[in-house]
PDB file of C-alpha atoms in Angstrom:
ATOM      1  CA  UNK H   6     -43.661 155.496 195.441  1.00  0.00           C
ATOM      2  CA  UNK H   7     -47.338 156.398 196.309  1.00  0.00           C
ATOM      3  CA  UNK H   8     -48.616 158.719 194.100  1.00  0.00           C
ATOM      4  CA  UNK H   9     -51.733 161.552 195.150  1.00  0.00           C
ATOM      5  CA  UNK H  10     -54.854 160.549 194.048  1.00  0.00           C
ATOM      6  CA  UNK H  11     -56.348 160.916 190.456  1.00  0.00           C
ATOM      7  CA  UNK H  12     -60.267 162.222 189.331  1.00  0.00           C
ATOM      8  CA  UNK H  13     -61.104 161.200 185.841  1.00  0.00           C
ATOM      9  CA  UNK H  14     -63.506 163.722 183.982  1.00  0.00           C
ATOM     10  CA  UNK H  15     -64.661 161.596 181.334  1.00  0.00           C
ATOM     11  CA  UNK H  16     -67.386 160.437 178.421  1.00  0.00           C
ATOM     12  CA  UNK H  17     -68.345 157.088 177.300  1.00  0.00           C
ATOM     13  CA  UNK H  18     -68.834 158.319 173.684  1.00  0.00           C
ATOM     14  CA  UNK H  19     -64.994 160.294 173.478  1.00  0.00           C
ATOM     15  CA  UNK H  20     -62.462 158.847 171.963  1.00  0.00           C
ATOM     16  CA  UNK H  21     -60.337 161.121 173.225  1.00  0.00           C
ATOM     17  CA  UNK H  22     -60.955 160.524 176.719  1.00  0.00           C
ATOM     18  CA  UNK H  23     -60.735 157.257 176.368  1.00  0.00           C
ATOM     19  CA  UNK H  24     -57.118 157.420 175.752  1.00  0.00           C
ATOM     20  CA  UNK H  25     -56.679 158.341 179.068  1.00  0.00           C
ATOM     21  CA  UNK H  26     -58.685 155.726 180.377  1.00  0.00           C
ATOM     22  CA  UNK H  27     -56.818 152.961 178.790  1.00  0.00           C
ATOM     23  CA  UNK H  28     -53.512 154.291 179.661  1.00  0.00           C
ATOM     24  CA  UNK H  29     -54.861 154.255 183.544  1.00  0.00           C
ATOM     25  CA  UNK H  30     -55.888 150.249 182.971  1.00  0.00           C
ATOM     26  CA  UNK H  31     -52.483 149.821 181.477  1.00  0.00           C
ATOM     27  CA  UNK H  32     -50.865 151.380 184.796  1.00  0.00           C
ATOM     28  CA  UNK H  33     -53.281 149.927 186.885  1.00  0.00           C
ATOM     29  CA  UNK H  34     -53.880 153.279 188.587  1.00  0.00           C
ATOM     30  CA  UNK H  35     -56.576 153.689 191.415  1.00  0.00           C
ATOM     31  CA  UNK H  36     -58.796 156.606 190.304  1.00  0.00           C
ATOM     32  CA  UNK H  37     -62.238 158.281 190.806  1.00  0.00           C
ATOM     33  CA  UNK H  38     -64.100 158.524 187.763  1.00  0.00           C
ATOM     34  CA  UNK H  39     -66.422 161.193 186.651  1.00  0.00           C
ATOM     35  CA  UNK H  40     -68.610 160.855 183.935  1.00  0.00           C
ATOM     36  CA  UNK H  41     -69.866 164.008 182.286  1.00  0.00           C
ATOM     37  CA  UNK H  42     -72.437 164.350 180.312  1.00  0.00           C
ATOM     38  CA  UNK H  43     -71.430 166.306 176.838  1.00  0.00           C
ATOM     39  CA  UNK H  44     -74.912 167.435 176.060  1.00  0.00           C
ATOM     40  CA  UNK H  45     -75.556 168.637 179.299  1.00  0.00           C
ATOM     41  CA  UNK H  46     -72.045 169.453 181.271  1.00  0.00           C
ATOM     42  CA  UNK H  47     -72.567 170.608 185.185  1.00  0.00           C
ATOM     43  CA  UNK H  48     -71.886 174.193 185.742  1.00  0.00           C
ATOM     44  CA  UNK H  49     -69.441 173.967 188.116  1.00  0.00           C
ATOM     45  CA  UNK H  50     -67.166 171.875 185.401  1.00  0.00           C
ATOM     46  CA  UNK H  51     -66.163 174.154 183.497  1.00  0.00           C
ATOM     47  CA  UNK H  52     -64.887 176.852 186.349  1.00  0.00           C
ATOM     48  CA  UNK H  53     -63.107 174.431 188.429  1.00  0.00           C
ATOM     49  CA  UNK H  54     -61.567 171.304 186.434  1.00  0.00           C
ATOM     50  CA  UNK H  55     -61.502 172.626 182.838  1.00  0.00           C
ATOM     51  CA  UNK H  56     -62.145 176.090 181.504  1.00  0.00           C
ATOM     52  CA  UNK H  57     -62.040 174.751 177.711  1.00  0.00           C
ATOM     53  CA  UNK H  58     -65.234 172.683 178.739  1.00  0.00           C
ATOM     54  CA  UNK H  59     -63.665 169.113 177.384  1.00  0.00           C
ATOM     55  CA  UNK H  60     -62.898 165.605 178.167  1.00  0.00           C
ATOM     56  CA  UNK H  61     -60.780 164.733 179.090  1.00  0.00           C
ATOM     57  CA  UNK H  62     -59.523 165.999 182.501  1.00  0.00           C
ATOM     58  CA  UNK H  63     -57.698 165.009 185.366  1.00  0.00           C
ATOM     59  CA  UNK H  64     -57.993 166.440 188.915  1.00  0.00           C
ATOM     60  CA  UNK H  65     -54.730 165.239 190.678  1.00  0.00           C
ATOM     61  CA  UNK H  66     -53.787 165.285 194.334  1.00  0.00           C
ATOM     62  CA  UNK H  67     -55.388 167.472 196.717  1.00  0.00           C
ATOM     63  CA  UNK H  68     -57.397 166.259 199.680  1.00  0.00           C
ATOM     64  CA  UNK H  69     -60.106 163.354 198.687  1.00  0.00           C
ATOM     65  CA  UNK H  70     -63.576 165.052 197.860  1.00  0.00           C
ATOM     66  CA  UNK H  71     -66.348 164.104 195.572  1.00  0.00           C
ATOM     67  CA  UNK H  72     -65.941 164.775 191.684  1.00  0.00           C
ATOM     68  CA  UNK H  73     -68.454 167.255 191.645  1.00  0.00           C
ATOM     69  CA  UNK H  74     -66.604 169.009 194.164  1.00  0.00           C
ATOM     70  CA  UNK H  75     -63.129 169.167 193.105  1.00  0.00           C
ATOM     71  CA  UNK H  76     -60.753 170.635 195.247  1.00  0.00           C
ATOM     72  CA  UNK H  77     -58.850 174.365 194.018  1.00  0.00           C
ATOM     73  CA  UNK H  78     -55.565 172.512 196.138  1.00  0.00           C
ATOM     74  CA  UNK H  79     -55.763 169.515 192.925  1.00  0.00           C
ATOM     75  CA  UNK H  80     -53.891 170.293 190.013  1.00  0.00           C
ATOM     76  CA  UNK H  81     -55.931 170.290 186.531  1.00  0.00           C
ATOM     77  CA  UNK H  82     -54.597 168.923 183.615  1.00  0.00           C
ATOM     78  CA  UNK H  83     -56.286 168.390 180.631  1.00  0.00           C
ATOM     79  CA  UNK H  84     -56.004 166.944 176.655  1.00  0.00           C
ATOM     80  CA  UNK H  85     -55.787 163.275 176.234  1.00  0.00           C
ATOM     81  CA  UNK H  86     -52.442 162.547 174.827  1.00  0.00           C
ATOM     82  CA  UNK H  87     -50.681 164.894 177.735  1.00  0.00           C
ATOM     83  CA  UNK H  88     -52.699 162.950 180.138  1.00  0.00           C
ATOM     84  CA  UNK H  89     -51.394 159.936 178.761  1.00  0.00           C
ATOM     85  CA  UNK H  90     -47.894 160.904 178.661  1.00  0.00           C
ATOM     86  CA  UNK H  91     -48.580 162.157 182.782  1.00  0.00           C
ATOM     87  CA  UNK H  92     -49.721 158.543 183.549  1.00  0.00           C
ATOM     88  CA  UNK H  93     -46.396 157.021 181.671  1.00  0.00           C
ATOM     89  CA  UNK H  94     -44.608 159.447 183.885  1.00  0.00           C
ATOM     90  CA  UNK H  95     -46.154 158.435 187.521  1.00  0.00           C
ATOM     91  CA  UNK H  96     -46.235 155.174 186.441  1.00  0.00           C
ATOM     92  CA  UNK H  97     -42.981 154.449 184.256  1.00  0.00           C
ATOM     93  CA  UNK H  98     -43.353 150.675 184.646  1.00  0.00           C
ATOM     94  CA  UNK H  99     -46.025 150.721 182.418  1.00  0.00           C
ATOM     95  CA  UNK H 100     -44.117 151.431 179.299  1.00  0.00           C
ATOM     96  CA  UNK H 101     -46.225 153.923 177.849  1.00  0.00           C
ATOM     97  CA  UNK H 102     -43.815 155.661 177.090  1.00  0.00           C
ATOM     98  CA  UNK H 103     -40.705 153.919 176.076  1.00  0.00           C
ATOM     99  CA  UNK H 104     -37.638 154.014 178.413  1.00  0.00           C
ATOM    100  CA  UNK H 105     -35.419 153.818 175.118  1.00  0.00           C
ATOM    101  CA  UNK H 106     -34.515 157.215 173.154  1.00  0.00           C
ATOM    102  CA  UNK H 107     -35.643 155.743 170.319  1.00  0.00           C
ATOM    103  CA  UNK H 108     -38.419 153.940 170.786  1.00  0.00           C
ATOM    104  CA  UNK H 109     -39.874 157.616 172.274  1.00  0.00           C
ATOM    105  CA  UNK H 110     -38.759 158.746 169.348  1.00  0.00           C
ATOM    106  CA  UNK H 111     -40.723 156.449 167.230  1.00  0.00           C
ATOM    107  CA  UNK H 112     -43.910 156.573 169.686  1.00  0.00           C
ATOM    108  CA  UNK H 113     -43.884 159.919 169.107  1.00  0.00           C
ATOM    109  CA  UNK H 114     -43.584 160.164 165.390  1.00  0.00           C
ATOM    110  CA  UNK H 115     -46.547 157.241 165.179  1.00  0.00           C
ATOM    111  CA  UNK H 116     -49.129 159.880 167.463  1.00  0.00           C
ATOM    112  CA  UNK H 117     -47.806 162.386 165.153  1.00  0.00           C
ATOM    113  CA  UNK H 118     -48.983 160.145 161.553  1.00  0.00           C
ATOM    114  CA  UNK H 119     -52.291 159.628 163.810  1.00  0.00           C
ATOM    115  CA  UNK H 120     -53.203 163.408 164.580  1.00  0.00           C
ATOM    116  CA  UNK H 121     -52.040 164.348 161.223  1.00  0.00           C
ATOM    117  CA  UNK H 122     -52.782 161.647 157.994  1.00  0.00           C
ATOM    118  CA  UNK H 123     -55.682 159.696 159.671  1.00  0.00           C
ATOM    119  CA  UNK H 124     -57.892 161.383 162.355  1.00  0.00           C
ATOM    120  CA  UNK H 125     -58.794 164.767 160.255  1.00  0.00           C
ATOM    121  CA  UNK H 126     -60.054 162.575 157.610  1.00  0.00           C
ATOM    122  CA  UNK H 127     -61.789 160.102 159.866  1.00  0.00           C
ATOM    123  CA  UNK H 128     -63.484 162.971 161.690  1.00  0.00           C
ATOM    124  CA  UNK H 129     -64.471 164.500 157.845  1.00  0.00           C
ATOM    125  CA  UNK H 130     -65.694 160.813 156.959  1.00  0.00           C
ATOM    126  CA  UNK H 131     -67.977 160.518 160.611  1.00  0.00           C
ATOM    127  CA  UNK H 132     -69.630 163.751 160.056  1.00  0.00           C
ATOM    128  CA  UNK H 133     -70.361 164.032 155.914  1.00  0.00           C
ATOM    129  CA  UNK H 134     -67.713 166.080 154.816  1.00  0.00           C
ATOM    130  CA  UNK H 135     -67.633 165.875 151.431  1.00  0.00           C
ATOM    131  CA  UNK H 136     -63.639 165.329 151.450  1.00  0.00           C
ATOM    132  CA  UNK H 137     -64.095 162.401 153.850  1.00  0.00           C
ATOM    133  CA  UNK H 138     -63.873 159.917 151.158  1.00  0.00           C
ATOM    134  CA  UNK H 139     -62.997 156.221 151.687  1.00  0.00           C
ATOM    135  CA  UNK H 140     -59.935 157.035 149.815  1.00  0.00           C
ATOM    136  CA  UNK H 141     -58.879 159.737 152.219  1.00  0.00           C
ATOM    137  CA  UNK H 142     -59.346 157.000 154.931  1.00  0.00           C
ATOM    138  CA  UNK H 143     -57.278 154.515 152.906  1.00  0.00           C
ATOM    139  CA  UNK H 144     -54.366 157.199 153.205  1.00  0.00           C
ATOM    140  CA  UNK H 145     -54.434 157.376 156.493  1.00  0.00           C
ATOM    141  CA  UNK H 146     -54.395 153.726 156.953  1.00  0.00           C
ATOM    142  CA  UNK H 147     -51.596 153.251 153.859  1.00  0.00           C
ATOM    143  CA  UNK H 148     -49.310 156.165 156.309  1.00  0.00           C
ATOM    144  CA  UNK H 149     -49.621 154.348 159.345  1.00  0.00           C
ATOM    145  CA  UNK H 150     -48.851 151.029 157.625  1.00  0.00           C
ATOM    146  CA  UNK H 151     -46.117 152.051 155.757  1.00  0.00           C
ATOM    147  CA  UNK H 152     -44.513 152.743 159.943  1.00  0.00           C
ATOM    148  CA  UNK H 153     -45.601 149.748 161.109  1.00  0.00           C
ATOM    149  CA  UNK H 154     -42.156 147.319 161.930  1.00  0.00           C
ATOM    150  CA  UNK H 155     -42.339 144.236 160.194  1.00  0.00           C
ATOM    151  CA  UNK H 156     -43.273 141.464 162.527  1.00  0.00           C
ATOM    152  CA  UNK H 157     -43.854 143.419 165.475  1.00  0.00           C
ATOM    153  CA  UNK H 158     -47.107 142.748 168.025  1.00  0.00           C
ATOM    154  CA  UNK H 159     -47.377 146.696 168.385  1.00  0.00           C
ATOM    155  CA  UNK H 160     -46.874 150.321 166.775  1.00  0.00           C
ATOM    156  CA  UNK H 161     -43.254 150.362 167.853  1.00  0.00           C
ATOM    157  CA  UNK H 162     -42.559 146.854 168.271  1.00  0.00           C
ATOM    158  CA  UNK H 163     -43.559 144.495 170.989  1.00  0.00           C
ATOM    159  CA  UNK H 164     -43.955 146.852 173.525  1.00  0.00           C
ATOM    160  CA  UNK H 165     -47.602 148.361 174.242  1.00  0.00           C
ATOM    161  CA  UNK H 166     -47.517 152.324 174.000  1.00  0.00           C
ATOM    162  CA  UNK H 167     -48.236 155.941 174.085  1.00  0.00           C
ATOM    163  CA  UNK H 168     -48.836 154.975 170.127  1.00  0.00           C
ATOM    164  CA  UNK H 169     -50.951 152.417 170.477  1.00  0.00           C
ATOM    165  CA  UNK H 170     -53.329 154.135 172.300  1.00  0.00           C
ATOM    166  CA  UNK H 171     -53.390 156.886 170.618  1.00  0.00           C
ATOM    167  CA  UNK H 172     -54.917 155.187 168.220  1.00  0.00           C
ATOM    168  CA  UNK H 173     -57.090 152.576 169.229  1.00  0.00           C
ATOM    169  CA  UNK H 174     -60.226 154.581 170.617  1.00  0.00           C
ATOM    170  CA  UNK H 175     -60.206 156.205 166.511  1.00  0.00           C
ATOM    171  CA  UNK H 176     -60.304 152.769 164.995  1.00  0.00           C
ATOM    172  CA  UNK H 177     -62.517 151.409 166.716  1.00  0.00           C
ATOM    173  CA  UNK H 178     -65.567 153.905 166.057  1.00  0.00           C
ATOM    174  CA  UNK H 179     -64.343 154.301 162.362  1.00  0.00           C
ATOM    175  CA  UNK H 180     -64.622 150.639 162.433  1.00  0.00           C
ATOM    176  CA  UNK H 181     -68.177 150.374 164.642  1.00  0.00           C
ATOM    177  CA  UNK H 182     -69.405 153.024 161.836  1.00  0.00           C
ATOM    178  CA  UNK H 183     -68.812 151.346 158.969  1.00  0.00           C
ATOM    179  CA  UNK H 184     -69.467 147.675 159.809  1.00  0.00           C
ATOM    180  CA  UNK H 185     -73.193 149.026 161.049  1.00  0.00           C
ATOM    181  CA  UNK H 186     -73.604 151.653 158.605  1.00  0.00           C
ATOM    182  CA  UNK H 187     -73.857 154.542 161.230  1.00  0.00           C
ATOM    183  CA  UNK H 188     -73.277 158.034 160.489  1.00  0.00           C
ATOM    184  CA  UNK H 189     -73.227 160.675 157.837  1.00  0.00           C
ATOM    185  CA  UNK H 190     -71.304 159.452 155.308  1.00  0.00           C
ATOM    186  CA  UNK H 191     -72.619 158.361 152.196  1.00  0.00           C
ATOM    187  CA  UNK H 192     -73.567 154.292 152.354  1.00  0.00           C
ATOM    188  CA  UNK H 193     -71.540 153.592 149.210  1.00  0.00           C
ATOM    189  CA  UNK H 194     -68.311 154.991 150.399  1.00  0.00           C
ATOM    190  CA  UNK H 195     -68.359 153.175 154.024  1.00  0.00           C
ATOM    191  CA  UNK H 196     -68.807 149.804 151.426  1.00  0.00           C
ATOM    192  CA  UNK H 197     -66.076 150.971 149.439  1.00  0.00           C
ATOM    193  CA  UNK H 198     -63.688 151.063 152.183  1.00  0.00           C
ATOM    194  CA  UNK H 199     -64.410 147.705 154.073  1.00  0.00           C
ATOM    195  CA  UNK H 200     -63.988 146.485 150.719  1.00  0.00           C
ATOM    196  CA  UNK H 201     -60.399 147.715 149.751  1.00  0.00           C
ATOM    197  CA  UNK H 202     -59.442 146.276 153.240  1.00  0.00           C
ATOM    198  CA  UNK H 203     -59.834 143.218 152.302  1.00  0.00           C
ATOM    199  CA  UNK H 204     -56.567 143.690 149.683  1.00  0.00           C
ATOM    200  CA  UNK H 205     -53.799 141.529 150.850  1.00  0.00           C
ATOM    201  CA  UNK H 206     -51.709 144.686 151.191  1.00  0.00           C
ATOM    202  CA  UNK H 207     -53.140 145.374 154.244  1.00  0.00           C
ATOM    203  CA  UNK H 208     -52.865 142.625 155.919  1.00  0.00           C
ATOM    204  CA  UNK H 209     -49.900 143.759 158.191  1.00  0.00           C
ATOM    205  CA  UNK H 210     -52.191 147.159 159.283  1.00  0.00           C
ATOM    206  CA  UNK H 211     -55.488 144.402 160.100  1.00  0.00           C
ATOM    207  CA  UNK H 212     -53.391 142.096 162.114  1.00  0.00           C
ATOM    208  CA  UNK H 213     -52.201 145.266 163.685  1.00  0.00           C
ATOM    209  CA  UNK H 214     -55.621 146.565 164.182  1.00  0.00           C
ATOM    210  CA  UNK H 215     -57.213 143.003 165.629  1.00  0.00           C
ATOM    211  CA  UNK H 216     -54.065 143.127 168.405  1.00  0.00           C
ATOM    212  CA  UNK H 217     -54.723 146.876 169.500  1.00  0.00           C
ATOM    213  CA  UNK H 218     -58.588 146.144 169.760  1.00  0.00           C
ATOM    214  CA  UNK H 219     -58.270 142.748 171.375  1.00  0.00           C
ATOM    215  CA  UNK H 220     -55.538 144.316 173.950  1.00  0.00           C
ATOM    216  CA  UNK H 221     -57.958 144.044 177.434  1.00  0.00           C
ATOM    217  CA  UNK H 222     -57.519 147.929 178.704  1.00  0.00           C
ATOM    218  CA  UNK H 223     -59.054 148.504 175.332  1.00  0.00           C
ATOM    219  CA  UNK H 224     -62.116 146.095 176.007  1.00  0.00           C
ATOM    220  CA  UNK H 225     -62.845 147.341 179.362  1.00  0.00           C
ATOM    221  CA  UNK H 226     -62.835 150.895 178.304  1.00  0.00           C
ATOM    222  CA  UNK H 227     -64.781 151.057 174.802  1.00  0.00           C
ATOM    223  CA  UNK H 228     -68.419 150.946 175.308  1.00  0.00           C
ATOM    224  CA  UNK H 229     -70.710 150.904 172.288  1.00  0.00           C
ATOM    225  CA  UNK H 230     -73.361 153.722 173.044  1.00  0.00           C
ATOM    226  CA  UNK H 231     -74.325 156.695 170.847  1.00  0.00           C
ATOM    227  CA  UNK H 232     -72.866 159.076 169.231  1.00  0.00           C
ATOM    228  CA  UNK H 233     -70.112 157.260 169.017  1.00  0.00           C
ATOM    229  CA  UNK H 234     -67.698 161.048 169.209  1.00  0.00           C
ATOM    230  CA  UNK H 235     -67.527 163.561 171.089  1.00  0.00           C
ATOM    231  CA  UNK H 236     -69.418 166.919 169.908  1.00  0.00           C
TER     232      UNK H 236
END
């Protein structure tokens, strides 16, 4: 079934947003994309695609216009994970979200480990906090290996997901930070954590980690400018 067209609102440096861009590689959607500047947004973005003023943001169907003219006959949706679960739903093929009860089930209680046990304290860590220790990263990462299935490619299993993306665009900056000592954090406790990676008992969560970052709607959608988060 054709579905109405789609305008991306989006930033290089969001993580957030870039959920929704990888889930529209994994579809293989046709879309208009929109990059806003978060330092200095237009004045017309706000208003008519997203009153909260964030990325991301979708502007879907309606007749085809520029991006900086959206359309009031589009609908606007808006925050990346119900963006990604809108994309699953046009384009169920996909598998971004699971077809199986279960497996939804399990997607689902992965983004929920994500938003709760590891992003707060990677955001904390990124910005100075003084509670964003390397050992409030490493309990993150111990939650979200302790779900992992054993001897599974992905989150859930073999299958490519809501989950999976969820995650990615996080590790990958916490990852860019530390390995080129960028951001507020203290130097000793980026150290600290690369260091207690290298335990053997992660070794199921790295091999995880290299999959989701070598995965190519990852690649084509991470770029490496700065700041590296939104603000």
């Amino acid at each position: 079934m054709a579905q109405e067209q789609i305008t991306l609102y989006t930033a290089k440096v969001c993580p957030y947003a870039q959920r929704t861009e990888i889930a529209l590689a994994e579809a293989g959607a046709p879309f208009k994309r929109y990059e806003i500047d978060l330092g200095n947004k237009p004045e017309w973005y706000a208003p008519k695609v997203n009153r909260a003023s964030k990325v991301p943001a979708i502007a879907y169907g309606g007749p085809d216009v520029a991006p900086e003219n959206p359309s009031p006959e589009s609908t606007k949706l808006a925050e990346s994970l119900i963006l990604v679960e809108f994309i699953g739903d046009l384009y169920p093929s996909s598998n971004i979200l699971p077809a199986d009860p279960v497996l939804r089930a399990k997607a689902r209680f992965f983004v929920e480990i994500v938003s709760t046990k590891f992003s707060p304290n990677f955001m904390k860590f990124a910005s100075g906090n003084p509670e964003g220790t390397h050992a409030a990263l490493l309990t993150g990462v111990d939650a979200i290996q302790d779900i992992l299935p054993d001897g599974a490619k992905y989150a859930v299993g073999d299958q490519y997901t809501i989950a999976d993306i969820a995650f990615a665009p996080f590790w990958a900056r916490l990852n860019l930070l530390v390995q080129k000592g960028i951001g507020a954090y203290k130097d000793e406790e980026g150290k600290s954590f690369l260091k207690a990676l290298e335990d053997p008992k992660y070794a199921k969560f790295n091999g995880y980690v290299q999959r989701i970052l070598a995965r190519q709607s990852f690649k084509s959608t991470f770029h490496e400018v700065r700041p590296l988060l939104c603000r």
